[in-house]
Short mmCIF file of C-alpha atoms in Angstrom, two decimals:
data_model
loop_
_atom_site.label_atom_id
_atom_site.label_comp_id
_atom_site.label_asym_id
_atom_site.label_seq_id
_atom_site.Cartn_x
_atom_site.Cartn_y
_atom_site.Cartn_z
CA MET J 148 -19.91 65.00 -2.24
CA ALA J 149 -20.27 61.44 -3.05
CA LYS J 150 -17.09 59.40 -2.98
CA ARG J 151 -15.87 58.06 -6.01
CA ARG J 152 -16.03 54.34 -7.17
CA ARG J 153 -12.65 52.82 -7.88
CA ARG J 154 -12.68 50.35 -11.35
CA VAL J 155 -11.73 47.39 -10.89
CA ALA J 156 -11.39 43.89 -12.73
CA ALA J 157 -12.72 40.92 -11.95
CA TYR J 158 -10.37 37.26 -12.22
CA ILE J 159 -12.35 34.41 -11.88
CA ARG J 160 -9.88 30.47 -11.72
CA CYS J 161 -10.62 26.94 -11.27
CA SER J 162 -8.61 23.94 -12.22
CA SER J 163 -11.40 22.25 -13.23
CA ASP J 164 -15.31 22.90 -13.96
CA LYS J 165 -16.05 20.51 -11.81
CA GLN J 166 -14.82 22.12 -9.05
CA SER J 167 -17.93 22.86 -7.47
CA GLU J 168 -17.00 24.69 -4.03
CA THR J 169 -15.30 27.80 -5.81
CA SER J 170 -17.18 27.52 -9.81
CA PRO J 171 -16.72 30.25 -12.01
CA GLU J 172 -20.36 31.19 -10.81
CA GLN J 173 -19.80 31.30 -7.23
CA GLN J 174 -16.67 33.53 -7.94
CA ARG J 175 -18.67 35.94 -9.67
CA ALA J 176 -21.00 36.15 -7.51
CA GLU J 177 -18.68 36.94 -4.80
CA ILE J 178 -16.42 39.12 -6.33
CA ALA J 179 -19.84 41.01 -7.05
CA LYS J 180 -21.79 40.95 -3.40
CA LEU J 181 -17.72 42.65 -2.34
CA ALA J 182 -16.98 45.14 -5.18
CA GLU J 183 -20.78 46.30 -3.76
CA ARG J 184 -19.84 46.07 -0.31
CA GLU J 185 -16.06 48.25 -0.73
CA GLY J 186 -18.00 50.42 -3.95
CA TYR J 187 -15.72 49.41 -6.33
CA ASP J 188 -17.00 49.35 -10.07
CA ILE J 189 -16.19 45.93 -12.08
CA VAL J 190 -15.06 47.14 -15.45
CA THR J 191 -13.54 44.45 -16.85
CA GLU J 192 -13.35 40.56 -16.04
CA TYR J 193 -10.71 38.10 -17.07
CA SER J 194 -11.12 34.72 -17.03
CA ASP J 195 -9.34 31.50 -17.06
CA ILE J 196 -11.07 28.23 -17.19
CA GLY J 197 -9.92 24.47 -16.60
CA LEU J 198 -5.71 25.93 -15.88
CA SER J 199 -3.17 25.70 -13.30
CA GLY J 200 -2.48 27.88 -10.33
CA ASP J 201 0.81 27.25 -11.41
CA CYS J 202 0.56 27.51 -14.94
CA GLU J 203 2.24 31.42 -16.14
CA ASP J 204 1.05 30.71 -19.44
CA ARG J 205 -3.35 31.14 -18.32
CA PRO J 206 -4.62 33.82 -21.16
CA GLY J 207 -6.78 35.76 -18.69
CA TYR J 208 -4.12 36.50 -16.26
CA GLN J 209 -0.95 37.54 -19.39
CA GLN J 210 -4.33 39.69 -20.50
CA LEU J 211 -4.57 40.98 -16.52
CA LEU J 212 -1.17 41.90 -15.52
CA THR J 213 -0.41 42.91 -19.35
CA ASP J 214 -3.63 45.76 -18.91
CA SER J 215 -2.50 47.05 -15.66
CA VAL J 216 0.28 48.55 -16.96
CA LEU J 217 -1.23 50.28 -19.34
CA SER J 218 -3.61 51.41 -16.03
CA ARG J 219 -7.04 50.40 -17.14
CA PHE J 220 -8.11 49.79 -14.03
CA GLU J 221 -7.18 50.48 -10.20
CA GLY J 222 -7.59 47.22 -8.42
CA VAL J 223 -8.33 43.28 -8.72
CA LEU J 224 -11.03 41.44 -7.36
CA CYS J 225 -10.37 37.43 -6.75
CA TRP J 226 -12.14 34.96 -4.36
CA ASN J 227 -8.95 34.63 -2.43
CA GLN J 228 -4.47 35.16 -3.31
CA ASP J 229 -4.46 31.09 -4.49
CA ARG J 230 -7.10 32.30 -7.64
CA LEU J 231 -3.73 34.92 -9.22
CA SER J 232 -1.09 32.07 -9.07
CA ARG J 233 -0.66 28.59 -6.47
CA GLY J 234 3.35 29.20 -7.75
CA ASP J 235 6.25 29.64 -5.53
CA LEU J 236 7.74 32.12 -3.93
CA ILE J 237 9.91 33.12 -7.28
CA ASP J 238 7.23 32.97 -9.36
CA SER J 239 4.29 34.73 -7.66
CA ALA J 240 6.64 37.53 -7.23
CA ALA J 241 6.38 38.43 -10.44
CA TYR J 242 3.13 39.27 -10.61
CA MET J 243 3.05 41.19 -6.85
CA LYS J 244 6.04 42.56 -8.73
CA THR J 245 4.14 44.39 -11.59
CA LEU J 246 1.33 44.96 -9.87
CA ARG J 247 2.84 47.15 -7.51
CA THR J 248 4.68 48.63 -10.34
CA ALA J 249 1.64 49.58 -12.59
CA GLY J 250 0.09 51.00 -8.49
CA VAL J 251 -2.69 48.18 -9.44
CA PHE J 252 -4.16 46.79 -5.22
CA VAL J 253 -5.50 42.88 -4.82
CA HIS J 254 -8.50 42.82 -3.02
CA THR J 255 -10.13 38.86 -2.29
CA CYS J 256 -12.77 37.63 -0.79
CA ASN J 257 -11.82 35.56 1.31
CA ASP J 258 -8.18 37.58 2.35
CA GLY J 259 -9.44 40.78 2.36
CA ILE J 260 -6.61 43.09 0.68
CA LEU J 261 -3.33 41.86 -0.26
CA GLU J 262 -1.44 44.39 1.52
CA TRP J 263 2.95 44.33 0.31
CA GLY J 264 4.23 48.24 1.90
CA GLU J 265 5.25 47.02 4.61
CA LEU J 266 7.66 44.21 6.17
CA SER J 267 4.76 42.74 7.81
CA ASP J 268 3.01 42.53 5.32
CA GLN J 269 4.44 41.06 2.37
CA LEU J 270 5.75 38.09 4.63
CA GLY J 271 2.24 37.87 5.41
CA VAL J 272 1.39 37.32 1.47
CA MET J 273 4.62 35.24 1.35
CA ALA J 274 3.39 32.18 4.18
CA ARG J 275 0.28 32.50 2.73
CA GLN J 276 1.71 31.82 -1.16
CA MET J 277 4.22 28.87 0.03
CA GLY J 278 1.48 27.41 1.75
CA LYS J 279 -0.74 27.17 -1.81
CA ALA J 280 2.24 26.58 -3.26
CA GLN J 281 3.56 23.54 -0.89
CA PHE J 282 -0.46 21.91 -1.37
CA LEU J 283 -0.27 22.13 -5.07
CA ARG J 284 3.05 20.31 -5.06
CA ASP J 285 1.92 17.38 -2.30
CA LEU J 286 -0.99 16.86 -4.29
CA SER J 287 0.72 16.88 -7.71
CA LYS J 288 2.42 14.16 -5.93
CA ASN J 289 0.27 11.89 -4.55
CA VAL J 290 -2.24 11.51 -7.73
CA LYS J 291 0.96 10.58 -9.90
CA ARG J 292 2.15 8.62 -7.15
CA GLY J 293 -0.95 6.18 -6.99
CA ARG J 294 -1.86 6.84 -10.76
CA ARG J 295 1.09 4.99 -11.36
CA ASN J 296 0.55 2.64 -8.58
CA ALA J 297 -2.37 1.45 -10.38
CA GLY J 298 -0.72 1.10 -13.73
CA LEU J 299 1.60 -1.15 -12.77
CA LYS J 300 -1.01 -3.24 -11.37
CA GLY J 301 -2.92 -3.15 -14.72
CA LYS J 302 -5.95 -1.02 -13.37
CA THR J 303 -7.40 1.79 -15.13
CA THR J 304 -6.34 5.81 -13.59
CA GLY J 305 -9.07 7.40 -15.45
CA GLY J 306 -9.79 8.19 -18.40
CA LYS J 307 -12.83 7.06 -21.45
CA ILE J 308 -12.97 3.12 -20.82
CA PRO J 309 -12.75 1.50 -24.91
CA PHE J 310 -15.43 0.39 -26.38
CA GLY J 311 -16.29 -3.24 -25.31
CA TYR J 312 -14.74 -2.99 -22.31
CA ALA J 313 -16.43 -2.41 -18.60
CA VAL J 314 -14.22 -1.73 -15.38
CA ASP J 315 -14.81 -4.46 -12.56
CA SER J 316 -14.79 -3.46 -8.93
CA GLY J 317 -10.87 -4.13 -8.65
CA GLY J 318 -10.10 -1.05 -11.43
CA LYS J 319 -9.22 -3.66 -14.24
CA LEU J 320 -10.21 -3.99 -17.43
CA THR J 321 -13.01 -6.71 -18.02
CA PRO J 322 -15.67 -7.80 -21.20
CA ASP J 323 -18.50 -5.43 -21.45
CA PRO J 324 -21.72 -7.98 -21.96
CA GLU J 325 -23.81 -5.60 -23.91
CA THR J 326 -20.84 -4.23 -26.61
CA ALA J 327 -17.71 -7.11 -26.24
CA GLU J 328 -19.23 -8.87 -28.84
CA ILE J 329 -20.03 -6.02 -31.37
CA LEU J 330 -15.75 -4.62 -31.46
CA ARG J 331 -15.33 -8.27 -32.53
CA THR J 332 -18.11 -7.92 -34.86
CA LEU J 333 -16.46 -4.50 -36.29
CA PHE J 334 -13.05 -6.53 -36.36
CA GLU J 335 -14.29 -9.31 -38.72
CA ARG J 336 -15.65 -7.01 -40.73
CA TYR J 337 -13.49 -5.16 -41.30
CA ALA J 338 -11.39 -8.18 -42.03
CA GLY J 339 -13.83 -9.52 -44.22
CA GLY J 340 -13.27 -6.01 -46.88
CA GLU J 341 -16.00 -3.47 -45.47
CA SER J 342 -14.77 0.02 -44.86
CA LEU J 343 -14.80 2.28 -42.10
CA THR J 344 -18.17 4.02 -43.94
CA ASP J 345 -19.82 0.72 -43.94
CA LEU J 346 -19.43 0.37 -40.39
CA ILE J 347 -20.35 3.60 -39.14
CA ASP J 348 -23.45 2.70 -40.65
CA TRP J 349 -23.41 -0.43 -39.24
CA LEU J 350 -23.39 1.34 -35.90
CA ASP J 351 -25.24 3.84 -36.26
CA GLY J 352 -27.54 1.70 -37.50
CA ARG J 353 -28.20 -0.35 -34.20
CA GLY J 354 -28.20 2.59 -31.74
CA TYR J 355 -24.26 3.04 -30.89
CA GLY J 356 -23.81 6.49 -32.32
CA ARG J 357 -22.09 8.26 -35.65
CA ARG J 358 -18.34 7.94 -34.66
CA SER J 359 -16.08 9.45 -36.43
CA ARG J 360 -13.65 7.14 -38.68
CA GLY J 361 -10.69 8.84 -37.44
CA GLY J 362 -12.36 7.44 -33.85
CA LEU J 363 -13.41 4.32 -35.52
CA ARG J 364 -9.90 3.71 -37.11
CA ASN J 365 -8.18 3.99 -33.58
CA THR J 366 -10.80 1.78 -32.42
CA LEU J 367 -9.15 -0.66 -35.10
CA LYS J 368 -5.16 0.10 -33.78
CA ASN J 369 -5.72 -0.13 -30.47
CA ARG J 370 -3.69 -3.03 -28.72
CA VAL J 371 -6.26 -3.54 -25.67
CA TYR J 372 -7.98 -5.78 -27.61
CA LEU J 373 -5.18 -8.20 -27.50
CA GLY J 374 -5.39 -8.48 -23.56
CA GLU J 375 -2.78 -5.93 -23.17
CA PHE J 376 -2.10 -2.61 -20.84
CA THR J 377 -0.70 0.40 -21.15
CA SER J 378 0.36 3.62 -19.10
CA ASN J 379 2.15 5.96 -18.31
CA LYS J 380 2.47 7.05 -21.91
CA ILE J 381 2.61 11.35 -21.60
CA SER J 382 3.78 12.91 -18.76
CA ILE J 383 3.95 16.88 -17.68
CA ILE J 384 7.17 18.49 -18.55
CA ASP J 385 7.67 22.44 -17.55
CA LYS J 386 4.05 22.05 -17.10
CA LYS J 387 3.29 20.59 -21.33
CA ARG J 388 1.77 17.44 -21.33
CA VAL J 389 4.35 14.91 -23.66
CA THR J 390 4.10 11.98 -25.02
CA LEU J 391 7.59 9.92 -23.74
CA PRO J 392 9.49 7.50 -25.60
CA ARG J 393 7.87 4.15 -26.24
CA ASP J 394 10.54 2.18 -23.86
CA GLN J 395 9.22 4.44 -21.32
CA TRP J 396 5.67 2.93 -21.59
CA ASN J 397 4.37 1.09 -19.06
CA ILE J 398 3.43 -2.67 -20.80
CA ILE J 399 1.62 -4.92 -19.55
CA PRO J 400 0.47 -8.37 -22.26
CA ASN J 401 -1.99 -10.97 -21.53
CA ASN J 402 -3.25 -7.98 -18.00
CA HIS J 403 -6.96 -8.38 -18.95
CA GLU J 404 -9.52 -10.39 -21.36
CA ALA J 405 -8.67 -10.16 -24.52
CA LEU J 406 -11.84 -9.56 -27.23
CA VAL J 407 -9.83 -10.46 -31.02
CA SER J 408 -7.83 -12.95 -30.93
CA ALA J 409 -3.78 -11.73 -32.45
CA ASP J 410 -4.95 -13.29 -36.64
CA LEU J 411 -7.79 -11.04 -36.92
CA PHE J 412 -6.50 -8.10 -35.13
CA ASN J 413 -3.06 -8.49 -37.64
CA ALA J 414 -5.46 -9.42 -40.19
CA VAL J 415 -7.36 -6.02 -39.86
CA GLN J 416 -4.13 -3.54 -39.28
CA ASP J 417 -3.04 -5.05 -42.84
CA GLN J 418 -6.34 -4.11 -44.06
CA MET J 419 -5.56 -0.75 -42.97
CA LYS J 420 -2.04 -0.23 -44.75
CA THR J 421 -3.68 -1.29 -48.34
CA ASN J 422 -7.55 0.60 -48.07
CA ARG J 423 -6.17 4.40 -48.15
CA LYS J 424 -9.87 5.80 -49.38
CA HIS J 425 -9.36 9.01 -47.98
CA CYS J 426 -5.87 10.41 -49.06
CA SER J 427 -5.26 13.56 -50.70
CA PRO J 428 -6.37 13.77 -54.06
CA SER J 429 -2.63 15.54 -54.65
CA GLU J 430 -1.25 12.52 -53.08
CA LYS J 431 -2.69 10.45 -55.10
CA THR J 432 -3.15 12.34 -58.94
CA GLY J 433 -0.98 14.93 -57.90
CA SER J 434 -3.21 17.27 -59.29
CA VAL J 435 -5.45 20.40 -58.74
CA PHE J 436 -9.38 20.57 -58.08
CA ALA J 437 -10.52 23.33 -59.58
CA LEU J 438 -13.24 23.74 -56.88
CA THR J 439 -11.89 21.91 -53.52
CA GLY J 440 -13.70 24.18 -50.91
CA MET J 441 -15.69 26.09 -53.03
CA VAL J 442 -18.92 23.81 -52.52
CA THR J 443 -21.02 23.42 -50.11
CA CYS J 444 -23.53 20.73 -49.40
CA GLU J 445 -26.82 21.63 -48.67
CA HIS J 446 -28.03 19.60 -46.78
CA CYS J 447 -25.04 19.35 -44.00
CA GLY J 448 -23.23 22.81 -44.55
CA HIS J 449 -19.98 20.27 -44.51
CA PRO J 450 -17.49 21.32 -47.91
CA PHE J 451 -17.25 18.64 -50.81
CA HIS J 452 -13.36 17.52 -51.69
CA GLY J 453 -12.03 16.59 -54.25
CA THR J 454 -11.06 12.98 -55.41
CA THR J 455 -11.29 10.35 -58.26
CA HIS J 456 -13.74 7.03 -58.89
CA ARG J 457 -13.07 4.73 -61.32
CA GLY J 458 -11.50 7.39 -63.24
CA ASN J 459 -13.58 9.57 -62.31
CA ARG J 460 -13.20 13.42 -61.50
CA ILE J 461 -15.81 14.11 -58.10
CA TYR J 462 -16.52 15.91 -55.82
CA VAL J 463 -17.94 14.27 -52.10
CA CYS J 464 -19.10 15.48 -49.14
CA SER J 465 -17.19 15.57 -46.93
CA GLY J 466 -19.83 15.33 -43.89
CA TYR J 467 -21.22 11.81 -44.92
CA GLY J 468 -20.13 9.23 -42.44
CA GLU J 469 -18.86 12.13 -39.64
CA ALA J 470 -19.77 11.80 -36.32
CA LEU J 471 -21.85 15.00 -35.99
CA SER J 472 -23.78 14.08 -39.50
CA ASP J 473 -26.19 12.24 -40.87
CA CYS J 474 -26.17 12.57 -44.60
CA PRO J 475 -25.93 10.23 -46.86
CA ARG J 476 -23.03 10.37 -49.60
CA TYR J 477 -23.66 13.46 -52.27
CA VAL J 478 -21.37 13.50 -55.38
CA VAL J 479 -21.30 15.77 -58.10
CA ASN J 480 -19.41 14.81 -61.12
CA GLU J 481 -16.46 17.84 -61.85
CA CYS J 482 -16.56 18.31 -65.43
CA GLU J 483 -20.45 18.74 -65.15
CA VAL J 484 -20.54 21.56 -62.28
CA ILE J 485 -17.62 23.64 -63.84
CA ASP J 486 -19.25 23.52 -66.52
CA ALA J 487 -22.14 24.44 -65.26
CA VAL J 488 -20.55 27.54 -62.86
CA LEU J 489 -18.99 28.42 -66.00
CA GLY J 490 -21.63 29.10 -67.96
CA ARG J 491 -24.35 30.76 -65.12
CA LEU J 492 -21.20 33.20 -64.81
CA THR J 493 -20.49 34.01 -68.47
CA GLU J 494 -24.90 34.54 -68.50
CA PHE J 495 -24.36 36.73 -65.30
CA PHE J 496 -21.55 39.09 -66.43
CA GLU J 497 -22.97 39.44 -69.99
CA ALA J 498 -26.61 40.22 -69.21
CA ASN J 499 -25.62 42.58 -66.50
CA GLN J 500 -22.53 44.78 -67.93
CA ARG J 501 -24.91 48.05 -67.33
CA THR J 502 -26.27 46.91 -63.87
CA VAL J 503 -22.06 46.00 -62.74
CA MET J 504 -21.15 50.00 -63.98
CA ASP J 505 -24.52 51.54 -62.55
CA ALA J 506 -24.19 50.27 -59.27
CA ILE J 507 -20.18 51.56 -59.89
CA LEU J 508 -21.32 54.67 -60.49
CA ILE J 509 -23.61 55.21 -57.24
CA ASP J 510 -20.73 54.00 -55.17
CA MET J 511 -18.64 56.37 -56.28
CA GLY J 512 -21.48 58.84 -55.47
CA ARG J 513 -21.92 57.43 -51.61
CA ARG J 514 -17.99 57.90 -50.94
CA HIS J 515 -17.42 61.10 -51.93
CA GLN J 516 -21.20 61.97 -50.45
CA GLU J 517 -19.42 59.69 -47.30
CA ALA J 518 -16.03 61.92 -47.73
CA SER J 519 -15.90 64.28 -45.10
CA LYS J 520 -18.15 62.87 -42.78
CA THR J 521 -15.25 59.89 -42.76
CA GLY J 522 -12.37 62.54 -42.14
CA ASN J 523 -14.09 64.37 -38.91
CA LYS J 524 -14.63 61.07 -37.09
CA LEU J 525 -10.61 60.61 -38.21
CA ASP J 526 -9.67 63.09 -36.85
CA ARG J 527 -11.29 62.23 -33.15
CA SER J 528 -9.12 58.69 -33.31
CA ILE J 529 -6.07 60.09 -33.84
CA ALA J 530 -6.45 62.82 -31.67
CA ASN J 531 -7.76 60.15 -28.85
CA ALA J 532 -4.38 58.08 -29.84
CA LYS J 533 -2.40 60.54 -29.58
CA GLY J 534 -3.08 61.05 -26.04
CA LYS J 535 -2.92 57.35 -25.38
CA LEU J 536 0.76 57.68 -26.66
CA GLN J 537 1.87 60.66 -24.50
CA ARG J 538 0.92 58.85 -21.95
CA MET J 539 2.64 55.32 -22.46
CA GLU J 540 5.51 57.65 -23.25
CA LYS J 541 5.87 59.11 -20.38
CA ARG J 542 5.20 55.45 -18.39
CA LEU J 543 8.13 53.73 -20.11
CA LEU J 544 10.34 56.11 -18.28
CA ILE J 545 9.28 54.81 -14.43
CA VAL J 546 8.36 50.54 -15.22
CA ASP J 547 10.29 48.18 -14.72
CA ASP J 548 12.68 46.50 -17.03
CA ASP J 549 10.65 43.26 -17.49
CA MET J 550 7.44 45.78 -18.04
CA VAL J 551 9.37 47.40 -20.92
CA PRO J 552 8.72 45.13 -23.35
CA ILE J 553 4.26 45.34 -22.92
CA VAL J 554 4.98 49.32 -22.98
CA THR J 555 7.27 49.60 -25.97
CA ALA J 556 4.67 47.01 -27.91
CA GLU J 557 1.56 49.42 -27.14
CA ILE J 558 3.23 52.16 -28.34
CA ARG J 559 4.17 50.60 -31.46
CA ARG J 560 0.75 49.34 -31.49
CA LEU J 561 -0.36 53.30 -30.87
CA LYS J 562 1.79 54.48 -33.26
CA ASP J 563 0.17 52.20 -35.89
CA VAL J 564 -3.10 53.24 -34.86
CA ILE J 565 -2.14 57.10 -35.71
CA ALA J 566 -0.54 56.17 -38.90
CA ALA J 567 -3.52 53.95 -40.40
CA ASP J 568 -6.26 56.48 -39.41
CA GLU J 569 -4.07 58.86 -41.26
CA ALA J 570 -3.57 57.07 -44.26
CA GLU J 571 -7.42 56.16 -44.62
CA LYS J 572 -7.91 59.63 -43.65
CA THR J 573 -6.10 60.63 -47.08
CA ASP J 574 -7.44 57.89 -49.18
CA ALA J 575 -10.81 59.36 -48.05
CA LEU J 576 -10.36 62.90 -49.42
CA SER J 577 -7.66 62.32 -52.15
CA GLY J 578 -10.39 60.33 -54.22
CA ASN J 579 -8.99 57.45 -54.02
CA GLY J 580 -11.91 55.08 -52.68
CA GLN J 581 -13.34 56.65 -56.63
CA GLU J 582 -9.86 54.85 -58.47
CA ARG J 583 -10.45 51.60 -56.28
CA ALA J 584 -14.35 51.71 -58.53
CA LEU J 585 -13.14 52.48 -61.84
CA ALA J 586 -10.40 49.92 -61.24
CA ILE J 587 -13.64 47.45 -60.41
CA ALA J 588 -15.07 48.04 -63.75
CA LYS J 589 -11.85 46.49 -65.17
CA THR J 590 -11.90 43.63 -63.04
CA ALA J 591 -15.50 42.73 -64.26
CA SER J 592 -14.43 42.92 -68.09
CA ARG J 593 -11.60 41.08 -67.38
CA MET J 594 -13.57 38.11 -65.29
CA TYR J 595 -15.52 38.58 -68.40
CA ASP J 596 -13.13 37.84 -70.72
CA ASN J 597 -11.51 34.96 -69.14
CA LEU J 598 -15.32 33.35 -68.41
CA ILE J 599 -15.63 33.18 -72.22
CA ALA J 600 -11.87 31.07 -72.94
CA ALA J 601 -11.78 29.20 -69.95
CA GLN J 602 -15.32 27.66 -71.62
CA THR J 603 -13.52 27.65 -74.97
CA GLU J 604 -10.77 25.85 -73.68
CA LEU J 605 -12.54 23.83 -70.80
CA ALA J 606 -11.16 20.04 -72.21
CA ASP J 607 -7.70 21.45 -71.44
CA ILE J 608 -7.32 24.42 -68.89
CA ASP J 609 -5.05 23.95 -66.34
CA PRO J 610 -7.68 22.89 -63.18
CA ALA J 611 -4.98 25.55 -60.79
CA LYS J 612 -5.34 28.68 -63.24
CA LEU J 613 -9.27 27.74 -62.82
CA ARG J 614 -9.18 27.18 -59.75
CA GLY J 615 -7.16 31.11 -59.02
CA MET J 616 -10.00 32.84 -61.09
CA PHE J 617 -12.80 31.39 -59.00
CA SER J 618 -10.88 32.18 -55.80
CA ASP J 619 -10.59 35.92 -57.26
CA LEU J 620 -14.14 35.44 -57.42
CA SER J 621 -14.47 33.87 -53.21
CA LEU J 622 -16.39 31.96 -55.58
CA ARG J 623 -19.48 29.56 -53.42
CA VAL J 624 -21.71 27.17 -54.83
CA THR J 625 -24.37 24.51 -53.10
CA PRO J 626 -25.55 22.19 -55.69
CA HIS J 627 -29.49 20.24 -55.79
CA ILE J 628 -27.84 16.84 -55.86
CA GLU J 629 -30.55 14.36 -56.13
CA ARG J 630 -29.99 10.48 -54.67
CA ILE J 631 -31.97 8.35 -57.17
CA ALA J 632 -32.92 4.51 -55.76
CA GLN J 633 -30.80 1.32 -57.70
CA GLY J 634 -32.09 -1.70 -57.88
CA THR J 635 -34.69 -2.88 -54.70
CA SER J 636 -31.43 -3.21 -52.22
CA GLY J 637 -32.14 0.02 -51.09
CA LYS J 638 -28.05 0.38 -51.17
CA ARG J 639 -27.08 1.00 -54.51
CA TRP J 640 -27.75 4.91 -55.77
CA VAL J 641 -27.09 7.56 -58.10
CA CYS J 642 -26.47 10.78 -57.64
CA LYS J 643 -28.36 13.72 -60.24
CA LEU J 644 -27.32 17.20 -60.92
CA ILE J 645 -30.47 18.83 -60.92
CA GLY J 646 -29.39 22.93 -60.02
CA GLY J 647 -27.49 24.73 -57.50
CA ASP J 648 -27.28 28.27 -56.65
CA ILE J 649 -23.46 30.50 -57.00
CA ARG J 650 -22.47 32.83 -54.97
CA LEU J 651 -19.32 35.70 -55.55
CA SER J 652 -18.16 38.88 -54.64
CA TRP J 653 -14.47 40.70 -54.53
CA PRO J 654 -12.23 43.06 -52.63
CA GLY J 655 -14.48 46.59 -52.67
CA ILE J 656 -17.61 45.35 -54.32
CA THR J 657 -20.66 46.47 -53.73
CA PRO J 658 -23.88 44.09 -51.95
CA ALA J 659 -26.29 45.34 -55.33
CA VAL J 660 -23.53 44.05 -57.62
CA ALA J 661 -22.45 40.78 -55.54
CA SER J 662 -25.58 39.62 -56.62
CA VAL J 663 -27.00 35.87 -56.04
CA LEU J 664 -27.40 33.89 -58.87
CA SER J 665 -29.24 30.66 -59.11
CA CYS J 666 -28.78 27.43 -61.52
CA SER J 667 -31.56 26.18 -61.20
CA GLU J 668 -32.54 25.25 -64.36
CA LEU J 669 -29.34 23.12 -65.06
CA GLY J 670 -30.00 19.36 -66.18
CA CYS J 671 -27.25 16.79 -65.80
CA PRO J 672 -27.13 13.28 -66.37
CA PRO J 673 -26.97 10.92 -63.06
CA TYR J 674 -23.71 9.82 -61.67
CA GLN J 675 -22.84 6.86 -59.97
#
């Protein structure tokens, strides 16, 4: 008789995606060789990429421990012992105890099987663990010491170099011959009244890529361009990145050559305080925009957001000016698009009442035919869940106290699965599905009445009420907008709504009812 292949899980971790000597690909290949050589079946894989071994909150690591208690595998394969943990003896003892209690072994590519049955075996595992933890502590101290000393001397300690600067051989910032003048021009143009969007277009036109508004705003607020160097802003406390209080920062004025004067820098900051182009519309107007988040640009896929311009309520494509989008400025007037949407929705419900009812009747018949099939499927699911529940209730009696919450949570989950399956079975066999289908017909009729009322009261209707109605329909609008150049400068444009697509749905509706509507015949006056 052939020997049974043991079911195992693979665990892969590296602190950085640049760890070529223990890259995820290399670990995965070596683990596969180990499994083939020893006769294991790898049934699942857990990984934590870019996370240190002394971090206990690694998602893959925590899921591995949870699944080990649930008997989803018999062993764990990994590159070596420090892939599981670089913590000290106290930290690493937690995972060792959990795996031992669950009866799960650990087999590593470099260290072999980790034995913890005899005292001599345990001492060997503990000695290796102490070495891994000490190596990590020494490395961390050396890195921190090096960065702190470099920061005190005004030298860069890694990270992205500020635009306009380069790093000299001594590690200090020095003006970059290619971009320093561009940086100064950015400050001058913004102080002169140009917007962030104007500067984004200008940079893009000169071949420096399309920046985001947030990134460019941070550039214009960065005091490094005054010659000021700041370090020790971030620290790791309880394994979390924390911004330190300003009085703990290491700030060195006149550390390197400034690219802008103090007067120019202050003028830019003053301009930012008064420039509120992208404030939330609700903060500026105190009102709700009925279609915010429901209108999508057909060119870049970004949503339109509601705002006001020269007293008019409009929707503007949010992709305009973003770093990864080359979409120009598309604008649509709120009254025009809402009027168009209400008109087409009313026509749809008026012309398709019979279609809606026919689709609902067909759906009722389908539900009846599938009820018995659904019941049989749910019976199998319930039986399977009950079997797992019995095993978990037995395991609850033998696991250690620290694993009781995990097993208890699994028992609760299985009970919820059983209850949900039984309720679904009762629902499928009782005819409640047909009752829901009839409720959909009533909803369609009520929606038609609401649309008629909304068209009549469009000038006075509360945008919040209108938005609620559109949300009930899961409305999605994709306007077709034509940009028309004005004058000969190429800088002035108007936008004209020439049509668009409207999609709607609501819970339980069939594909036959969730029709795609076209409003391509719409014609509207241009809006600048």
